[in-house]
XYZ file of C-alpha atoms in Angstrom:
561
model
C 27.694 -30.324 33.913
C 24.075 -30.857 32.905
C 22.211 -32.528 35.510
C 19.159 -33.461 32.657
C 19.152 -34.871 29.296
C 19.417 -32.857 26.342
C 17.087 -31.404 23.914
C 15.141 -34.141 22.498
C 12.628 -32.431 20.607
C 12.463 -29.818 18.152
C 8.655 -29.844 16.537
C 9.239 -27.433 12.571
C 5.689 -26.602 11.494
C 5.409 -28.419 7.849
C 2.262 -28.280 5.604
C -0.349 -30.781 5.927
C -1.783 -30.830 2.764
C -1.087 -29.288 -0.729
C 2.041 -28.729 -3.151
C 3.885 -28.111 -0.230
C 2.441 -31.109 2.575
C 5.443 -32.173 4.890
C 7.729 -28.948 3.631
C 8.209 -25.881 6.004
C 6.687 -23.397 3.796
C 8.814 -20.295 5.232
C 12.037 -22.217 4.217
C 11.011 -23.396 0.865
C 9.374 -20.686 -0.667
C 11.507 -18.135 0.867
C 14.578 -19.876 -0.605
C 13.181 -20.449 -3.970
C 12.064 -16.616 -4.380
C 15.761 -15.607 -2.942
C 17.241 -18.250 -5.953
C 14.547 -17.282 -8.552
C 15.338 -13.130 -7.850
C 19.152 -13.874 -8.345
C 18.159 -15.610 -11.767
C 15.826 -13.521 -13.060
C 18.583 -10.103 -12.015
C 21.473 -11.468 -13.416
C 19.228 -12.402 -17.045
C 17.289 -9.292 -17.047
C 19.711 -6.748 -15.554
C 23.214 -7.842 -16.223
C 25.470 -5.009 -16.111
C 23.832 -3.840 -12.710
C 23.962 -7.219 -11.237
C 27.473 -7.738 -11.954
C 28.309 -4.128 -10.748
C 26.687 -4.618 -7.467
C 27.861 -8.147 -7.122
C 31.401 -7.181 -7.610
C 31.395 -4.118 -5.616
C 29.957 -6.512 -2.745
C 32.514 -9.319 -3.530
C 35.421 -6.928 -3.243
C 34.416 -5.842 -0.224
C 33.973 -9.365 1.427
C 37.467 -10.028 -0.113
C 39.534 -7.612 0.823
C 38.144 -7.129 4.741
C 37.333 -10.392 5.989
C 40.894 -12.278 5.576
C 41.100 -12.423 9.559
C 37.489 -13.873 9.677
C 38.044 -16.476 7.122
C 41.486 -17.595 8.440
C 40.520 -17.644 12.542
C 37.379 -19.586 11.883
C 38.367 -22.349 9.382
C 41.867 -22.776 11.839
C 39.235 -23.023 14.384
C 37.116 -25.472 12.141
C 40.386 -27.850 11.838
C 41.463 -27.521 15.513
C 37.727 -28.144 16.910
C 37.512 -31.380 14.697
C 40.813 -32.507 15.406
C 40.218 -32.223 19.368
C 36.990 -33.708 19.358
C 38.377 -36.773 17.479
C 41.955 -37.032 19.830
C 40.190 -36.855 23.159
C 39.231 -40.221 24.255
C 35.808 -39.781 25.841
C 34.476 -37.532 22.864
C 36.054 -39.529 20.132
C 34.255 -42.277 20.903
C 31.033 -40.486 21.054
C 28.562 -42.518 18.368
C 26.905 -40.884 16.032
C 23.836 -42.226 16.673
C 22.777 -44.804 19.272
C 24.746 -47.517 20.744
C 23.346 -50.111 18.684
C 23.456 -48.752 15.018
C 25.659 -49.720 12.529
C 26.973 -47.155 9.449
C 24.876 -48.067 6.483
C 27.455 -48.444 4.171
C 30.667 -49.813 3.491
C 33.330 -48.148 3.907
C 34.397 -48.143 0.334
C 31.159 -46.598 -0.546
C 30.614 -44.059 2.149
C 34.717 -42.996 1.105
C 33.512 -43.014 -2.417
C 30.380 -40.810 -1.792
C 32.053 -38.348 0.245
C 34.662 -37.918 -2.073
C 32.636 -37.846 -5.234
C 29.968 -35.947 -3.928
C 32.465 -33.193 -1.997
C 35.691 -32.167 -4.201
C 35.746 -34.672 -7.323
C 35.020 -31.851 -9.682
C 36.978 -29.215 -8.187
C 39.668 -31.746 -8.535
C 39.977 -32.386 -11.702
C 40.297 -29.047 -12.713
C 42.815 -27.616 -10.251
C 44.530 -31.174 -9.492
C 46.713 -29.934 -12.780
C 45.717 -26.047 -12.817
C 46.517 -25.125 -9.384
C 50.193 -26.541 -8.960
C 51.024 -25.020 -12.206
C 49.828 -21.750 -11.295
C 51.574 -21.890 -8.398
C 54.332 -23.093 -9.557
C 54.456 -19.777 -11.775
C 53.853 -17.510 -8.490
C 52.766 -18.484 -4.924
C 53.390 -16.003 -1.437
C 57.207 -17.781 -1.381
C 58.451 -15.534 -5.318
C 56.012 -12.969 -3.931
C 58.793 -12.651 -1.206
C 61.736 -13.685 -3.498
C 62.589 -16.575 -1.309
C 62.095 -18.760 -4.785
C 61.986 -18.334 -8.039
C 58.569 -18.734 -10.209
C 58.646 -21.218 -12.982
C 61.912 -23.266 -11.759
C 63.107 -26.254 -9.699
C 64.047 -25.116 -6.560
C 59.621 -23.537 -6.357
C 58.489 -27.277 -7.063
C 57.967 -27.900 -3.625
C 56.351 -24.387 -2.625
C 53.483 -25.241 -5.139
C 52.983 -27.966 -3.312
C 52.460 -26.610 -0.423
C 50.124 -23.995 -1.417
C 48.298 -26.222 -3.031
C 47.755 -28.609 -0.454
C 46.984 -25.633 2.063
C 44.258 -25.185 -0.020
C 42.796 -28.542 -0.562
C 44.041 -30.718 2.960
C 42.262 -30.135 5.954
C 41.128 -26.745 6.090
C 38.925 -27.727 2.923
C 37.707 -30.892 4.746
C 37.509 -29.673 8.066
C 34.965 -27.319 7.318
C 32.632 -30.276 6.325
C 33.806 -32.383 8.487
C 32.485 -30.142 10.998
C 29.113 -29.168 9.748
C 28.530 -32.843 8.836
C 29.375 -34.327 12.541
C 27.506 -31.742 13.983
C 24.367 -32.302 12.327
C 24.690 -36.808 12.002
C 25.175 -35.634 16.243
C 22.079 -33.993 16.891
C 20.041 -35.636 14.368
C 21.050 -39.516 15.178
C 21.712 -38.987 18.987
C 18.993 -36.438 20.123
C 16.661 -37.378 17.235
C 16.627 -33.785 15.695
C 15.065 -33.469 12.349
C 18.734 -33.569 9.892
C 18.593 -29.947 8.790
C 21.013 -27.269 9.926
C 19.073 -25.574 12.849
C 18.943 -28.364 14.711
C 22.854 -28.434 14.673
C 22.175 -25.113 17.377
C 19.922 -26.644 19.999
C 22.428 -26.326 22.994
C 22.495 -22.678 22.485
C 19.550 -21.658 20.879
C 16.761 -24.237 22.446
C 13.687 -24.404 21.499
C 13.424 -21.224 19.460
C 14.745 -22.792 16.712
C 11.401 -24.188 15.533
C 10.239 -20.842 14.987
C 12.014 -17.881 12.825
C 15.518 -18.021 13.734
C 15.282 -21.938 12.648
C 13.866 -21.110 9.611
C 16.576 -18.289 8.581
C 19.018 -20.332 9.462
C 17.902 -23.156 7.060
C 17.189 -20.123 4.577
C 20.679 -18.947 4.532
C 22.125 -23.126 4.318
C 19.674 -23.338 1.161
C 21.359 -20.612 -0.681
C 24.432 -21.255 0.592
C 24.695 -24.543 -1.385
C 22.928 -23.541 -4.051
C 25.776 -20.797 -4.813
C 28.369 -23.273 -3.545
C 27.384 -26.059 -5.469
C 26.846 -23.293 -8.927
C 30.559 -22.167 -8.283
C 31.519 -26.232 -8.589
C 29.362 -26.920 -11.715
C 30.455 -23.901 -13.314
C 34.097 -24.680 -13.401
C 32.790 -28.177 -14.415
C 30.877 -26.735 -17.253
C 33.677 -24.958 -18.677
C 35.889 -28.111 -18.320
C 33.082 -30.411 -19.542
C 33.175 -27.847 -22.922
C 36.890 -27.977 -22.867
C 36.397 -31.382 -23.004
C 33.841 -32.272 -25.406
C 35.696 -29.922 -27.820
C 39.292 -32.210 -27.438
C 37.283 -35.163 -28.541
C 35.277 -33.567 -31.679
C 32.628 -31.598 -31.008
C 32.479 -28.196 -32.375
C 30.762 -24.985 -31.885
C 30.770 -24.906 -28.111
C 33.190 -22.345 -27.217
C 33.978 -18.771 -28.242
C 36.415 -17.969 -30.756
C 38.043 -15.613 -28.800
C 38.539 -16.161 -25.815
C 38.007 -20.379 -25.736
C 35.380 -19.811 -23.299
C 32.362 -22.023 -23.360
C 29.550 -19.913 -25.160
C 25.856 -19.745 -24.833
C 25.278 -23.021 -26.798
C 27.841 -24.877 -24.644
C 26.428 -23.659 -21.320
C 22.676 -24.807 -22.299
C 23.575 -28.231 -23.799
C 26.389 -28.695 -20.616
C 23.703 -28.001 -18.377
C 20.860 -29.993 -19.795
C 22.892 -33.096 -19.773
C 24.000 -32.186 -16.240
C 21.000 -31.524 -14.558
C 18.696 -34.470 -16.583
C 20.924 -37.181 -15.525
C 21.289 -35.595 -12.113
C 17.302 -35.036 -11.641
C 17.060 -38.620 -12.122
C 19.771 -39.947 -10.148
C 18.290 -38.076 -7.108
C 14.724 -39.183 -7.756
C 16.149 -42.742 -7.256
C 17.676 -41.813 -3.928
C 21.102 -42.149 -1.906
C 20.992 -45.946 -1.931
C 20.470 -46.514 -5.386
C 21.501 -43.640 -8.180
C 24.205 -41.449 -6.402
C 26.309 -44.375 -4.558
C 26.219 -46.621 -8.135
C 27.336 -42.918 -9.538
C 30.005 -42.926 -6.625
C 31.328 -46.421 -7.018
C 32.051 -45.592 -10.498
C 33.421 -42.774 -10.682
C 36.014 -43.023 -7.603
C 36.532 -46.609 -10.009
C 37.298 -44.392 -12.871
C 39.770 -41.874 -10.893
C 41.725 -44.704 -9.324
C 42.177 -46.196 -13.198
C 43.130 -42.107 -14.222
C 45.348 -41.602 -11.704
C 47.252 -44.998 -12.197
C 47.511 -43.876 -15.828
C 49.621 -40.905 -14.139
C 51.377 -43.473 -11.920
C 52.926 -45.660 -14.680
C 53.104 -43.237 -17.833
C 53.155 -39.923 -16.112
C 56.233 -38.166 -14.436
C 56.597 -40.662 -11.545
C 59.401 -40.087 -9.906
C 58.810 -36.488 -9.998
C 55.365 -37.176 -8.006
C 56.384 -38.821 -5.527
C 59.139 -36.611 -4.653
C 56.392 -34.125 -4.795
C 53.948 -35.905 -2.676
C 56.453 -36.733 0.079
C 58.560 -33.786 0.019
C 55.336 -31.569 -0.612
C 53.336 -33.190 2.476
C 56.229 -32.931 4.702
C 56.895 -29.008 3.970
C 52.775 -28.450 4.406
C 53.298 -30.705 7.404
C 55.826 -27.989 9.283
C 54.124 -25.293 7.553
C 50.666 -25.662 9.107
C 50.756 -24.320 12.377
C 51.715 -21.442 10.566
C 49.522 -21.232 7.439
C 46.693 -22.078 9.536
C 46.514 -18.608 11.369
C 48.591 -16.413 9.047
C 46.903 -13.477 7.721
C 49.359 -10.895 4.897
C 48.454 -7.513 5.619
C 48.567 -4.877 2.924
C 50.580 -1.739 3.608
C 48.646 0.268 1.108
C 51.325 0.479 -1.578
C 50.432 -1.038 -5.110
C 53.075 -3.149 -6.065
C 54.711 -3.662 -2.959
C 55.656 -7.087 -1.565
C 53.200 -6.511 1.644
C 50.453 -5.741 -0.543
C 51.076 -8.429 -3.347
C 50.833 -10.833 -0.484
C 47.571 -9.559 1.061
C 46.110 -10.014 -2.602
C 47.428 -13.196 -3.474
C 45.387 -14.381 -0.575
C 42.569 -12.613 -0.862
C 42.215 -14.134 -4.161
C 43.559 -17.861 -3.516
C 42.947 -18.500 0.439
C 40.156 -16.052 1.686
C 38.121 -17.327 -1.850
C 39.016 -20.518 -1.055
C 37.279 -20.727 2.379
C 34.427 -18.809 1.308
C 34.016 -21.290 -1.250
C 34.132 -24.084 1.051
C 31.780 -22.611 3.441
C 29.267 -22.081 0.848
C 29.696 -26.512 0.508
C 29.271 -26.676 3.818
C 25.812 -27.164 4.783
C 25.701 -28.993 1.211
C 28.514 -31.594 1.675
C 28.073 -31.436 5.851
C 24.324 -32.057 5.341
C 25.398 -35.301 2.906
C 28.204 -36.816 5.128
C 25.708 -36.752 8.360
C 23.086 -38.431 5.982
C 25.683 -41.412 4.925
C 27.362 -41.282 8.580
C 25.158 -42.609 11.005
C 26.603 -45.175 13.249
C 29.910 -44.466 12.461
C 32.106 -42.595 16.173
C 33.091 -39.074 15.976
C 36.949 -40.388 15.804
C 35.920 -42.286 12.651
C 34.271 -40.022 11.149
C 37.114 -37.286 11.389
C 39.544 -39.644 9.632
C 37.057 -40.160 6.847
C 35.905 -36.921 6.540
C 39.135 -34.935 7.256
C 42.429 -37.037 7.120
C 41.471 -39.553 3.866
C 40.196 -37.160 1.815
C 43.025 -34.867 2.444
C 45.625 -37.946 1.651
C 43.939 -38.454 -1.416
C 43.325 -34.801 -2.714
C 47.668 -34.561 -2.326
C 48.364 -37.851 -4.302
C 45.923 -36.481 -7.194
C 47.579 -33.440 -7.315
C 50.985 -34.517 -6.874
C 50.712 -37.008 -9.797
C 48.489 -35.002 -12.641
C 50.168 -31.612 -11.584
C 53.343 -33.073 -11.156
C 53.581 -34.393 -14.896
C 52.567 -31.054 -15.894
C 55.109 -29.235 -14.415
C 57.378 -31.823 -15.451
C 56.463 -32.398 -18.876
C 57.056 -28.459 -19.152
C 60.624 -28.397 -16.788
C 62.302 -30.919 -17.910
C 60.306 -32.217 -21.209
C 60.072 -30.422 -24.309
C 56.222 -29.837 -23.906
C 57.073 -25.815 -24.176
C 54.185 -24.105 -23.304
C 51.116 -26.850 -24.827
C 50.137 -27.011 -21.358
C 50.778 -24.062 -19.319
C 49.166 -21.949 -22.246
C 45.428 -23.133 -22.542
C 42.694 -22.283 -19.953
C 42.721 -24.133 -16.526
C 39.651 -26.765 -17.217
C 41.611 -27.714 -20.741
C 45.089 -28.645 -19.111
C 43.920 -31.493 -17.882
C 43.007 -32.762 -21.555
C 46.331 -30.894 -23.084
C 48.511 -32.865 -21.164
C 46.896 -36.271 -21.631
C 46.954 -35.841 -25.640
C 50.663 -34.569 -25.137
C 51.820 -37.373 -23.458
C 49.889 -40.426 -25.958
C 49.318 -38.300 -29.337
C 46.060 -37.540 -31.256
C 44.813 -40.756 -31.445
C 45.233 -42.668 -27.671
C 44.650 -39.004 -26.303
C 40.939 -38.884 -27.783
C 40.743 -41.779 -25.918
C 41.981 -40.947 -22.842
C 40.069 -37.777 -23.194
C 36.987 -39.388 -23.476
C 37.338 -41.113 -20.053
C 38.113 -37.982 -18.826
C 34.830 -36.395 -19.668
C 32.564 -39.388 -18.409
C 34.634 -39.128 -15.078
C 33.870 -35.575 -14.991
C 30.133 -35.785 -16.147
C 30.029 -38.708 -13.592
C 31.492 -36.274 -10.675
C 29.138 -33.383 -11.994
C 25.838 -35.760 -11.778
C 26.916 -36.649 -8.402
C 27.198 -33.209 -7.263
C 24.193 -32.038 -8.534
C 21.945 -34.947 -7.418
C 23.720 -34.740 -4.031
C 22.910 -30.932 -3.918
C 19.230 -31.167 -5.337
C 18.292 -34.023 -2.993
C 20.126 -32.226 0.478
C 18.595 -29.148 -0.223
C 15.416 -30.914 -0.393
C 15.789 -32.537 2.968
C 16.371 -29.381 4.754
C 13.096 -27.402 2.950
C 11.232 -30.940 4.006
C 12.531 -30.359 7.984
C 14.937 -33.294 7.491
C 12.616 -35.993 5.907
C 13.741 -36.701 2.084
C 10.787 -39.184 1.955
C 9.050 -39.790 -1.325
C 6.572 -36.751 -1.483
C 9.527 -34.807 -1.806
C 9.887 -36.055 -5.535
C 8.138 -32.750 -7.849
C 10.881 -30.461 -5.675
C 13.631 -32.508 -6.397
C 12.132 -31.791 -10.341
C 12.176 -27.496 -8.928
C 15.543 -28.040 -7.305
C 17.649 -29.615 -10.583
C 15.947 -27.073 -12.653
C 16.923 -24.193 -10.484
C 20.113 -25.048 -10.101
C 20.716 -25.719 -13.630
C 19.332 -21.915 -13.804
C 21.514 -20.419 -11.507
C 24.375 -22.134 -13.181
C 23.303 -21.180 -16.808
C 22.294 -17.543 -15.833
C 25.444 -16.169 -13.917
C 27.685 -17.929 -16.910
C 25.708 -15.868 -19.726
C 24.994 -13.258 -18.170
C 29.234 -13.129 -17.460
C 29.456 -13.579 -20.827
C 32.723 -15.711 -22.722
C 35.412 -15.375 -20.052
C 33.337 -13.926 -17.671
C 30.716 -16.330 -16.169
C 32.831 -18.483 -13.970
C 33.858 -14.648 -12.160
C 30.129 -13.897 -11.948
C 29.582 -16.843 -10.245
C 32.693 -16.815 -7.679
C 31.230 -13.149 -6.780
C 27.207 -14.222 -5.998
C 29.196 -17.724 -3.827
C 31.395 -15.384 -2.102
C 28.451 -13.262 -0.901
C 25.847 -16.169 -0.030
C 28.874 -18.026 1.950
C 29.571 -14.647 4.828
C 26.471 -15.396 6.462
C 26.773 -19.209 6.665
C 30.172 -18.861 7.969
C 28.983 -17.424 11.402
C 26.321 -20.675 11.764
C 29.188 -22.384 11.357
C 31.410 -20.843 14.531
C 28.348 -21.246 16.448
C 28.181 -24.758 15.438
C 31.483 -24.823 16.578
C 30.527 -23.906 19.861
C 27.032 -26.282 20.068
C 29.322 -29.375 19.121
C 31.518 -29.119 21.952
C 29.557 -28.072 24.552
C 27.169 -31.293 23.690
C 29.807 -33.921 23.164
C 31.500 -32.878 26.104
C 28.161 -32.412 28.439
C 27.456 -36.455 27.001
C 30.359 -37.521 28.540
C 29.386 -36.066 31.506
C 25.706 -37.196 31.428
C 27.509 -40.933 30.704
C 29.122 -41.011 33.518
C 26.617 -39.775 35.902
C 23.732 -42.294 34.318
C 21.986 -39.211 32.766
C 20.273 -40.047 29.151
C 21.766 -38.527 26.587
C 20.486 -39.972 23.612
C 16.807 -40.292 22.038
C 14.707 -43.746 22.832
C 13.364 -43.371 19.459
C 15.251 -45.077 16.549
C 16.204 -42.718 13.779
C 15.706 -44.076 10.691
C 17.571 -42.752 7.356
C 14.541 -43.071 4.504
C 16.117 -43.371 1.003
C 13.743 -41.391 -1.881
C 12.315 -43.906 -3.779
């Protein structure tokens, strides 16, 4: 047990005058020259880029299965434990006398929005039909793709993929950073998340990499989000009339889809940000988690039902008994194309191992966001918010929008109007299915301002958390002409990678440069791990032995105005 109070001070050398007053200049010009070089090589050198990219993507992929299973198990387990034991569960995060900002509906509808909401409306459909098709279960032959007795398995899959392993890897990175920043009074960036085991050397270099690599870590994160939203925002805008943004081919958004996508995007975002978390991104929030409730009662009372709820209680159960396995289980090739054993290792690879790299790259994004709208709220709290609600709600989306899909297609006669078009239009296939050209358009047209809502809320979330951290955890007002570099570069990175993939190929180019940035960020993340319990169990010690464990000093949260 400590017999002294914690680290209460950790002093990051910011400029005092110029462009760059109140920034740490190693963080913020380091990170914008990594983000600019990526740009300017995936424009200027494509073919090289992508070679190299994919050769190190691959790699990552196919060799780090055990790293990416053991640590997000260990993400879920260190959350969970921390929230079940008594004394560290009610641990506030922040002093005794604070009280969470927001209401709960808003802080729900911020975390949500801000997270997963644009991930899920693409794969709340997509990803239980795909798996319905083929998931590790007709890999095995213990079910058969594309028929009734696999419903269920997609459901599992799919919530393996978007239940508490997703959320527990923010809920992680979020509660350690609202810890250290509201208890200890800790600037709110990532390095400060590290003080129990690192000290004070984290104001110096190994602070300032560590912040480097949670910059560009979100950046790609956040690109990989935007770009499946830009391809469904195209899908989108096409279903309701307007022409000439996709590729005759292959269906794919194409260079004048991209640019206009991304100008909307990133304008409305830009400003939404400049007005700060208080005012443009929670009335953003509000709305659209106002708009998905209205979308998904649609599915409720005209979709398939029935079918969904047998899917959403039948489908939570079998994840429920499945978890202690999925959680650690890691398919091993045996080196033989087209066996069973190696099928397995690269259905994972691609699905799971992506998965959790993708997460990890949202991470210090979405962590860095929940600690910013958390503060007052316990650790126990804030592990139901961040981990159990979000996980509830992520299963009853995809259980009612994917389960009309597959049902519409099992037992309907929608043949293959849904199953055949690209991932981010199935969404918009099934809707005009189900009410016909005319209340479809309709219906399609809430869908795209829901998604351009989650999309703005993303990106202004992103552009003003990345901020914070290049400002050592103050998102004050001088911080406004780098949220203007921030929306623009990550409009860049977005646009680049998906042209420079060209029609089909963008959305790949991007999952390869996320899957890189997220290895490094994924072992702050264990040692986060480790700083989180060793402080909120030394707390409870210092509690009971009359030791101070929390800062004097108030910490205020400063909206950008």
């Amino acid at each position: 047990m400590s017999s002294k109070p914690p680290l209460m001070e950790l002093p990051i050398a910011t400029a005092d005058h110029g462009f760059y007053s109140g920034f740490s200049i190693s963080v913020a010009v380091v990170s914008k020259i990594i983000i600019a070089a990526l740009v300017i090589w995936a424009i200027v050198f494509p073919e090289q880029a992508g070679r190299i990219l994919n050769a190190i993507n691959s790699f990552i992929l196919s060799h780090t299965a055990y790293w990416y299973i053991g640590i997000v198990a260990l993400f879920v387990l260190t959350c969970s434990i921390l929230a079940v034991i008594p004394a560290t569960g009610k641990l506030k995060l922040g002093l005794e006398g604070d009280e969470p900002e927001f209401a709960r509906f808003s802080w729900f509808a911020m975390m949500f929005g801000a997270a997963i909401g644009v991930g899920m409306l693409t794969w709340a459909v997509a990803e239980p039909v795909y798996h319905f098709q083929n998931n590790p279960d007709v890999i095995a032959g213990t079910a058969t793709g594309s028929s009734q007795d696999n419903v269920i398995n997609a459901y599992k899959w799919s919530y393996l993929h978007w239940g508490v392993q997703a959320w527990g890897c923010y809920c992680l990175t979020g509660m350690a950073m609202a810890f250290f920043s509201y208890r200890r009074g800790l600037p709110l960036t990532v390095r400060s998340s590290l003080t129990p085991i690192f000290g004070k050397a984290l104001s110096g270099t190994l602070g300032n990499l560590i912040d480097i690599v949670a910059v560009v870590a979100t950046i790609l994160g956040v690109a990989q989000a935007l770009g499946f939203g830009v391809e469904q925002f195209v899908a989108g805008m096409t279903r309701i009339g307007i022409g000439g943004l996709t590729d005759a081919d292959t269906g794919a958004a194409n260079t004048l889809g991209v640019l206009v996508s991304i100008f909307i995007i990133m304008a409305a975002s830009t400003a939404s940000a400049l007005s700060g978390v208080g005012k443009g991104i929670k009335l953003l929030s509000n709305l659209n988690l106002i708009l998905s409730f209205f979308l998904l009662g649609f599915f409720l009372l005209f979709g398939s039902t029935f079918f969904g709820l047998e899917a959403l209680f039948m489908g939570t159960l079998e994840y429920l008994i499945n978890l202690p396995t999925m959680l650690f289980q890691v398919f091993r090739s045996d080196g033989v194309e087209g066996s069973v054993a190696s099928e397995l290792a690269n259905w994972q690879s691609a699905w799971s191992v992506f998965y959790w790299a993708w997460w990890v790259a949202f991470a210090p994004f979405v962590g860095l966001f929940l600690a910013r709208i958390s503060k007052g709220r316990s650790i126990r709290e804030f592990v139901i918010g961040a981990m159990i609600m979000p996980s509830i709600m992520c299963f009853i989306w995809f259980s009612f929008a994917g389960g009309t899909a597959i049902d519409l297609t099992l037992n309907g006669d929608a043949g293959d109007a849904i199953f055949s078009v690209p991932d981010g239009d199935k969404i918009f296939a099934m809707v005009i299915y189900m009410l016909g050209d005319h209340w479809g358009w309709f219906m399609s047209v809430l869908v795209v301002v829901l998604l351009l809502t989650y999309l703005v809320t993303t990106a202004d979330s992103a552009v003003l958390i990345v901020n914070t951290i290049n400002a050592a955890g103050d998102e004050g007002p001088k911080a406004r002409p780098h949220i203007y570099f921030w929306g623009i570069a990550l409009g860049a990175v977005v646009a680049a990678l998906l042209i420079a993939g060209g029609p089909g190929g963008g959305l790949k180019a991007i999952q390869t440069a996320m899957v890189i940035g997220a290895f490094p960020f994924s072992i702050v993340m264990v040692l986060q791990c480790v700083s989180l319990v060793k402080a909120a169990w030394s707390d409870t010690k210092r509690s009971k032995a009359g030791i101070q464990s929390t800062t004097d000093v108030a910490v205020d949260v400063i909206s950008a105005e």
